[in-house]
Short mmCIF file of C-alpha atoms in Angstrom, two decimals:
data_model
loop_
_atom_site.label_atom_id
_atom_site.label_comp_id
_atom_site.label_asym_id
_atom_site.label_seq_id
_atom_site.Cartn_x
_atom_site.Cartn_y
_atom_site.Cartn_z
CA MET A 1 0.00 0.00 0.00
CA SER A 2 1.29 3.43 -0.92
CA LYS A 3 2.05 6.21 1.54
CA ALA A 4 -0.85 8.30 0.23
CA GLU A 5 -3.25 5.41 0.81
CA ASN A 6 -2.06 5.01 4.39
CA ASN A 7 -2.98 8.69 5.04
CA VAL A 8 -6.57 8.17 3.91
CA LEU A 9 -8.86 8.03 6.94
CA PRO A 10 -11.50 5.27 7.13
CA SER A 11 -15.01 6.32 6.17
CA GLY A 12 -16.86 7.95 9.09
CA TYR A 13 -13.71 8.21 11.23
CA HIS A 14 -12.77 11.70 12.49
CA PRO A 15 -9.74 11.84 14.84
CA LYS A 16 -10.09 14.48 17.55
CA SER A 17 -6.64 14.31 19.09
CA PHE A 18 -4.14 16.85 17.81
CA TRP A 19 -1.28 14.43 18.23
CA GLU A 20 -3.11 11.75 16.29
CA ARG A 21 -3.75 14.16 13.43
CA ASN A 22 -0.16 15.37 13.64
CA LYS A 23 1.08 11.78 13.42
CA ARG A 24 -1.00 11.14 10.32
CA SER A 25 0.37 14.36 8.75
CA HIS A 26 3.95 13.25 9.54
CA GLY A 27 4.52 16.21 11.89
CA TYR A 28 3.20 18.90 9.53
CA LEU A 29 0.52 20.16 11.98
CA LEU A 30 3.06 20.56 14.79
CA ARG A 31 5.50 22.44 12.56
CA ARG A 32 2.70 24.72 11.32
CA GLU A 33 1.55 25.38 14.88
CA ILE A 34 5.10 26.21 16.03
CA ARG A 35 5.60 28.61 13.10
CA SER A 36 2.25 30.28 13.83
CA LYS A 37 2.99 30.71 17.54
CA ALA A 38 6.52 31.95 16.84
CA TYR A 39 5.22 34.52 14.35
CA LYS A 40 2.57 35.76 16.79
CA LEU A 41 5.14 36.02 19.58
CA PHE A 42 7.57 37.91 17.33
CA ARG A 43 4.80 40.28 16.21
CA PHE A 44 3.72 40.89 19.81
CA LEU A 45 7.28 41.65 20.94
CA LEU A 46 7.84 43.96 17.96
CA LEU A 47 4.62 45.90 18.56
CA PHE A 48 5.30 46.05 22.30
CA ALA A 49 8.79 47.45 21.66
CA ILE A 50 7.45 50.08 19.25
CA CYS A 51 4.68 51.10 21.65
CA PHE A 52 7.16 51.27 24.51
CA LEU A 53 9.48 53.53 22.51
CA ILE A 54 6.55 55.83 21.74
CA LEU A 55 4.89 55.84 25.16
CA HIS A 56 7.95 55.79 27.41
CA PRO A 57 8.90 59.48 26.89
CA ILE A 58 5.29 60.55 27.51
CA LEU A 59 4.97 58.44 30.66
CA ASP A 60 8.35 59.67 31.87
CA LYS A 61 7.31 63.31 31.40
CA LEU A 62 4.00 62.62 33.14
CA SER A 63 5.80 61.10 36.12
CA VAL A 64 8.25 64.01 36.38
CA SER A 65 5.51 66.63 36.02
CA LEU A 66 3.67 65.24 39.07
CA MET A 67 6.71 65.20 41.35
CA GLU A 68 7.63 67.69 44.03
CA GLU A 69 11.12 69.13 43.81
CA ARG A 70 12.50 66.84 46.50
CA ASP A 71 11.43 63.78 44.49
CA LEU A 72 13.62 64.88 41.58
CA TYR A 73 16.78 64.26 43.62
CA ASP A 74 15.61 61.07 45.35
CA SER A 75 17.50 58.20 43.71
CA SER A 76 15.02 55.66 45.09
CA ILE A 77 12.22 57.08 42.93
CA LYS A 78 12.22 55.77 39.38
CA VAL A 79 8.72 56.12 37.92
CA ILE A 80 6.02 56.68 40.55
CA PRO A 81 6.44 59.92 42.52
CA ARG A 82 6.34 59.70 46.31
CA HIS A 83 4.86 63.19 46.74
CA VAL A 84 2.27 63.94 44.04
CA THR A 85 1.45 67.57 43.21
CA VAL A 86 -0.30 69.54 40.48
CA GLU A 87 1.40 72.80 41.38
CA ASN A 88 3.70 72.49 38.36
CA TYR A 89 0.69 72.52 36.02
CA GLU A 90 -0.77 75.56 37.77
CA ILE A 91 2.49 77.52 37.46
CA VAL A 92 2.96 76.63 33.79
CA ALA A 93 -0.69 77.40 32.96
CA GLU A 94 -0.30 80.84 34.54
CA GLN A 95 2.94 81.63 32.72
CA ILE A 96 1.80 80.61 29.22
CA TYR A 97 -1.79 81.91 29.54
CA TYR A 98 -2.88 78.37 28.84
CA TRP A 99 -6.63 78.67 28.38
CA LYS A 100 -6.43 81.74 26.17
CA ALA A 101 -3.66 80.15 24.09
CA LEU A 102 -5.61 76.89 23.89
CA ILE A 103 -8.72 78.57 22.47
CA ASN A 104 -6.72 80.61 19.96
CA THR A 105 -4.69 77.60 18.85
CA LEU A 106 -7.81 75.46 18.48
CA TRP A 107 -9.60 78.09 16.40
CA ILE A 108 -6.66 78.82 14.10
CA SER A 109 -5.72 75.14 13.67
CA VAL A 110 -9.25 74.14 12.69
CA LEU A 111 -9.68 77.07 10.30
CA VAL A 112 -6.30 76.59 8.63
CA ALA A 113 -6.83 72.82 8.32
CA VAL A 114 -10.23 73.29 6.66
CA LEU A 115 -8.91 75.92 4.23
CA GLN A 116 -5.88 73.82 3.32
CA VAL A 117 -7.78 70.59 2.74
CA ALA A 118 -10.62 72.29 0.82
CA ALA A 119 -8.16 73.91 -1.60
CA SER A 120 -5.99 70.81 -1.84
CA THR A 121 -9.00 68.63 -2.64
CA LEU A 122 -9.92 70.75 -5.63
CA VAL A 123 -6.33 70.91 -6.88
CA GLY A 124 -5.72 67.20 -6.34
CA TYR A 125 -8.89 66.31 -8.24
CA GLY A 126 -7.90 68.62 -11.06
CA PHE A 127 -4.48 66.96 -11.38
CA ALA A 128 -6.05 63.50 -11.34
CA ARG A 129 -8.86 64.04 -13.86
CA PHE A 130 -8.20 66.98 -16.17
CA ASP A 131 -5.61 67.74 -18.83
CA PHE A 132 -4.34 71.30 -19.07
CA PRO A 133 -1.23 73.03 -20.42
CA LEU A 134 2.02 72.32 -18.54
CA LYS A 135 0.28 69.82 -16.28
CA ARG A 136 3.47 67.89 -15.50
CA PHE A 137 5.37 71.08 -14.84
CA TRP A 138 2.81 72.30 -12.32
CA PHE A 139 2.74 68.93 -10.59
CA ALA A 140 6.54 69.06 -10.42
CA CYS A 141 6.11 72.40 -8.67
CA VAL A 142 3.82 70.68 -6.15
CA VAL A 143 6.51 68.09 -5.46
CA LEU A 144 9.02 70.92 -5.17
CA VAL A 145 6.85 72.55 -2.49
CA ILE A 146 7.11 69.31 -0.52
CA ILE A 147 10.89 69.07 -0.88
CA VAL A 148 11.98 72.70 -0.42
CA PRO A 149 11.99 73.82 3.26
CA PRO A 150 9.74 76.85 3.89
CA GLN A 151 12.64 78.62 5.63
CA THR A 152 14.26 79.18 2.22
CA ILE A 153 11.41 81.44 1.10
CA SER A 154 10.79 83.20 4.42
CA THR A 155 12.38 86.46 3.22
CA SER A 156 10.26 86.48 0.07
CA LEU A 157 7.12 85.82 2.07
CA TYR A 158 7.94 88.59 4.50
CA LEU A 159 8.55 91.16 1.76
CA ARG A 160 5.51 90.06 -0.24
CA PHE A 161 3.10 90.66 2.60
CA ARG A 162 4.95 93.59 4.13
CA TYR A 163 4.47 95.46 0.84
CA PHE A 164 1.36 93.68 -0.43
CA ASP A 165 0.10 94.75 -3.84
CA ILE A 166 -1.82 93.20 -6.75
CA PHE A 167 -0.56 94.35 -10.15
CA GLY A 168 -0.15 97.88 -8.79
CA ILE A 169 -3.89 98.24 -8.12
CA ILE A 170 -3.56 98.72 -4.36
CA LYS A 171 -0.86 101.36 -4.76
CA ALA A 172 -3.00 103.22 -7.28
CA LEU A 173 -5.97 103.24 -4.89
CA ASN A 174 -3.94 103.89 -1.74
CA GLY A 175 -1.90 106.92 -2.76
CA GLY A 176 1.15 104.96 -3.89
CA GLU A 177 1.42 102.97 -0.65
CA ALA A 178 1.28 99.18 -0.50
CA LEU A 179 -0.61 97.37 2.24
CA ASN A 180 1.22 96.04 5.28
CA LEU A 181 -0.43 92.71 6.13
CA ARG A 182 2.24 91.58 8.56
CA SER A 183 0.22 92.70 11.56
CA SER A 184 -2.69 90.35 10.77
CA SER A 185 -3.30 86.66 10.14
CA ILE A 186 -4.78 87.32 6.68
CA PRO A 187 -1.53 86.36 4.84
CA TYR A 188 -1.52 82.91 6.35
CA TYR A 189 -5.16 82.35 5.45
CA LEU A 190 -4.39 83.46 1.91
CA LEU A 191 -1.49 81.02 1.71
CA SER A 192 -3.70 78.20 2.98
CA MET A 193 -6.44 79.01 0.46
CA THR A 194 -3.93 79.08 -2.42
CA CYS A 195 -2.21 75.79 -1.45
CA MET A 196 1.01 77.42 -0.25
CA GLY A 197 0.50 76.84 3.46
CA LEU A 198 2.17 74.36 5.80
CA LYS A 199 2.51 70.92 4.10
CA ASN A 200 -0.03 71.84 1.39
CA GLY A 201 2.04 70.11 -1.28
CA LEU A 202 1.83 66.82 0.61
CA TYR A 203 -1.98 67.03 0.86
CA ILE A 204 -2.25 67.71 -2.89
CA TYR A 205 -0.05 64.71 -3.62
CA MET A 206 -2.05 62.38 -1.33
CA LEU A 207 -5.40 63.50 -2.73
CA ARG A 208 -4.19 63.32 -6.32
CA GLN A 209 -3.01 59.75 -5.79
CA PHE A 210 -6.35 58.82 -4.25
CA PHE A 211 -8.45 60.40 -6.99
CA SER A 212 -6.30 58.69 -9.64
CA GLY A 213 -7.34 55.35 -8.14
CA VAL A 214 -11.08 56.09 -8.26
CA PRO A 215 -12.65 54.33 -11.30
CA VAL A 216 -13.54 56.73 -14.12
CA SER A 217 -16.67 54.67 -14.73
CA LEU A 218 -18.27 56.25 -11.62
CA GLU A 219 -18.00 59.70 -13.17
CA GLU A 220 -19.10 58.48 -16.58
CA ALA A 221 -22.22 56.96 -15.03
CA ALA A 222 -22.96 60.29 -13.31
CA TYR A 223 -22.52 62.16 -16.61
CA VAL A 224 -24.95 59.78 -18.29
CA ASP A 225 -27.48 60.50 -15.54
CA GLY A 226 -27.24 64.21 -16.33
CA CYS A 227 -24.76 65.47 -13.71
CA ASN A 228 -22.31 68.19 -14.66
CA THR A 229 -18.67 68.24 -13.53
CA PHE A 230 -19.34 70.04 -10.25
CA HIS A 231 -22.28 67.85 -9.23
CA THR A 232 -20.29 64.73 -10.10
CA PHE A 233 -17.44 65.92 -7.91
CA TRP A 234 -19.78 66.88 -5.06
CA LYS A 235 -22.18 63.95 -5.14
CA VAL A 236 -20.00 61.07 -6.34
CA ILE A 237 -16.31 61.75 -5.79
CA LEU A 238 -16.32 63.50 -2.39
CA PRO A 239 -18.24 60.72 -0.59
CA GLU A 240 -15.63 58.27 -1.90
CA ALA A 241 -12.82 60.55 -0.71
CA VAL A 242 -13.98 60.92 2.90
CA PRO A 243 -11.24 58.60 4.30
CA ILE A 244 -8.34 60.46 2.67
CA ILE A 245 -9.89 63.84 3.50
CA VAL A 246 -10.10 62.80 7.16
CA SER A 247 -6.42 61.83 7.05
CA CYS A 248 -5.41 65.18 5.54
CA LEU A 249 -7.56 67.11 8.03
CA LEU A 250 -5.98 65.34 10.99
CA PHE A 251 -2.47 65.83 9.62
CA ALA A 252 -3.13 69.51 8.90
CA PHE A 253 -4.61 70.06 12.37
CA VAL A 254 -1.72 68.38 14.20
CA TRP A 255 1.02 70.06 12.18
CA GLN A 256 -0.57 73.48 12.59
CA TRP A 257 -1.01 72.87 16.33
CA THR A 258 2.73 72.43 16.86
CA ASP A 259 4.00 74.78 14.12
CA THR A 260 6.31 77.61 15.09
CA PHE A 261 7.73 78.81 11.75
CA TYR A 262 4.54 80.08 10.08
CA SER A 263 3.10 81.03 13.46
CA LYS A 264 6.01 83.36 14.20
CA LEU A 265 6.06 84.70 10.65
CA PHE A 266 2.34 85.48 10.29
CA LEU A 267 0.52 84.81 13.57
CA GLY A 268 2.78 86.69 15.95
CA GLY A 269 -0.11 88.82 17.18
CA ASN A 270 -1.96 85.74 18.48
CA THR A 271 -1.33 83.91 21.73
CA LEU A 272 -0.62 80.34 20.59
CA LEU A 273 0.52 77.32 22.58
CA SER A 274 3.48 76.50 20.34
CA MET A 275 4.82 80.04 20.64
CA GLU A 276 4.15 80.40 24.36
CA ILE A 277 5.88 77.15 25.26
CA SER A 278 9.09 77.91 23.36
CA PRO A 279 10.50 80.33 26.02
CA ILE A 280 8.92 78.51 28.98
CA SER A 281 12.26 77.71 30.69
CA ASP A 282 13.31 81.37 30.83
CA ARG A 283 9.82 82.48 31.87
CA ILE A 284 9.71 80.04 34.76
CA ALA A 285 13.22 81.02 35.87
CA ASN A 286 12.26 84.69 35.79
CA TYR A 287 9.05 83.94 37.73
CA PHE A 288 10.87 82.17 40.54
CA SER A 289 13.59 84.80 40.60
CA THR A 290 11.24 87.80 40.84
CA GLN A 291 8.29 86.33 42.75
CA LYS A 292 9.99 83.91 45.14
CA GLY A 293 13.58 85.14 45.11
CA ILE A 294 15.11 81.75 44.38
CA GLY A 295 16.97 80.26 41.43
CA LEU A 296 16.08 77.10 39.55
CA SER A 297 18.30 74.09 39.07
CA LEU A 298 18.60 72.41 35.69
CA GLY A 299 16.48 69.48 36.84
CA ARG A 300 13.71 71.80 38.01
CA ARG A 301 13.74 73.66 34.69
CA ASN A 302 13.47 70.39 32.78
CA GLN A 303 10.54 69.46 35.00
CA PHE A 304 8.60 72.55 33.95
CA VAL A 305 9.53 71.96 30.29
CA SER A 306 8.14 68.42 30.57
CA THR A 307 4.96 69.76 32.15
CA ALA A 308 4.50 72.36 29.40
CA THR A 309 5.09 69.72 26.71
CA LEU A 310 2.38 67.51 28.16
CA MET A 311 -0.04 70.44 28.28
CA LEU A 312 0.72 71.09 24.61
CA ILE A 313 0.10 67.54 23.37
CA ALA A 314 -2.78 66.65 25.73
CA PRO A 315 -5.48 68.07 23.37
CA LEU A 316 -3.90 66.16 20.46
CA LEU A 317 -4.13 62.92 22.44
CA LEU A 318 -7.81 63.60 23.11
CA VAL A 319 -8.41 64.27 19.41
CA TYR A 320 -6.72 60.98 18.56
CA LEU A 321 -8.79 59.05 21.09
CA PHE A 322 -12.03 60.36 19.60
CA ALA A 323 -10.90 60.12 15.97
CA GLN A 324 -8.94 56.88 16.27
CA ARG A 325 -11.41 54.70 14.38
CA SER A 326 -11.86 57.19 11.54
CA PHE A 327 -8.13 57.81 11.32
CA VAL A 328 -7.19 54.12 11.15
CA GLU A 329 -9.95 53.47 8.62
CA SER A 330 -8.84 56.42 6.50
CA ILE A 331 -5.21 55.27 6.52
CA SER A 332 -6.08 51.68 5.55
CA THR A 333 -8.58 52.75 2.90
CA SER A 334 -6.30 55.35 1.37
CA GLY A 335 -3.50 52.80 1.34
CA MET A 336 -5.69 50.39 -0.61
CA LYS A 337 -6.73 53.09 -3.04
CA MET A 338 -3.22 54.38 -3.55
#
């Protein structure tokens, strides 16, 4: 009798023992089970290591921010503080005008994110679906916006909005004087609306790649039903693009929340968290020197910097907790489309 015939089970016989089935498969089931368990263990350890690398700095800052000063120099304390206090948060909140800065940052971040994504959606759809002169050249310019650091054009941006004019019209109407828009946030909103804001090139690229993967047959069916280009875009394409739009909105919101370059260049008149936290070490040192007449050690300064950092990212963590499902879905869906 051949080996294959020996492996054929009798009619109506179903072995329940794993080892019996493994014996009949000549050890294949055991080897497959070992490989499966080893892969799951490796994946668990890898994910645990990545999560630890991400969460450890945050947990370390949280622990330090809740310590009293004497706990900082106690070598027996590693993670959990012996004397818990929230005084550090109160001092930092007072010095950075936290609640005022939080409201201003939230308002500006949401507005800028909406303007950027709305403009980028239109431009990305145009690159994906329409042919126009110098199309490849203009898309190369979009890629160039991604590559070139914004610091290289900071002088040009400053001069453009310090002496703002449109084809000489403003000078003609204003007695030969150009407008000075540096004292307002209008320039930054204009940049966001014209796809020249923070990371706008990346959003255009992501949206263009997504729209290129949407079947043209959907639009053709809408045209047959009598829809024009705008209604097709609004009724058919945008509902399909919700996942990638959510991704771009979240990215735009987070990057604007922590931005300092454009904020200092155009939003200097606003009290923003990213700008208030930058000089926090010197502010705290000056506060203790003038109000309490004592100096701060390096460890104490780092403690207040850790506290301020947590207060900056805490709203972002809340946004992620509420938008986690949509964000993960948008990333996976956009990855499939792209």
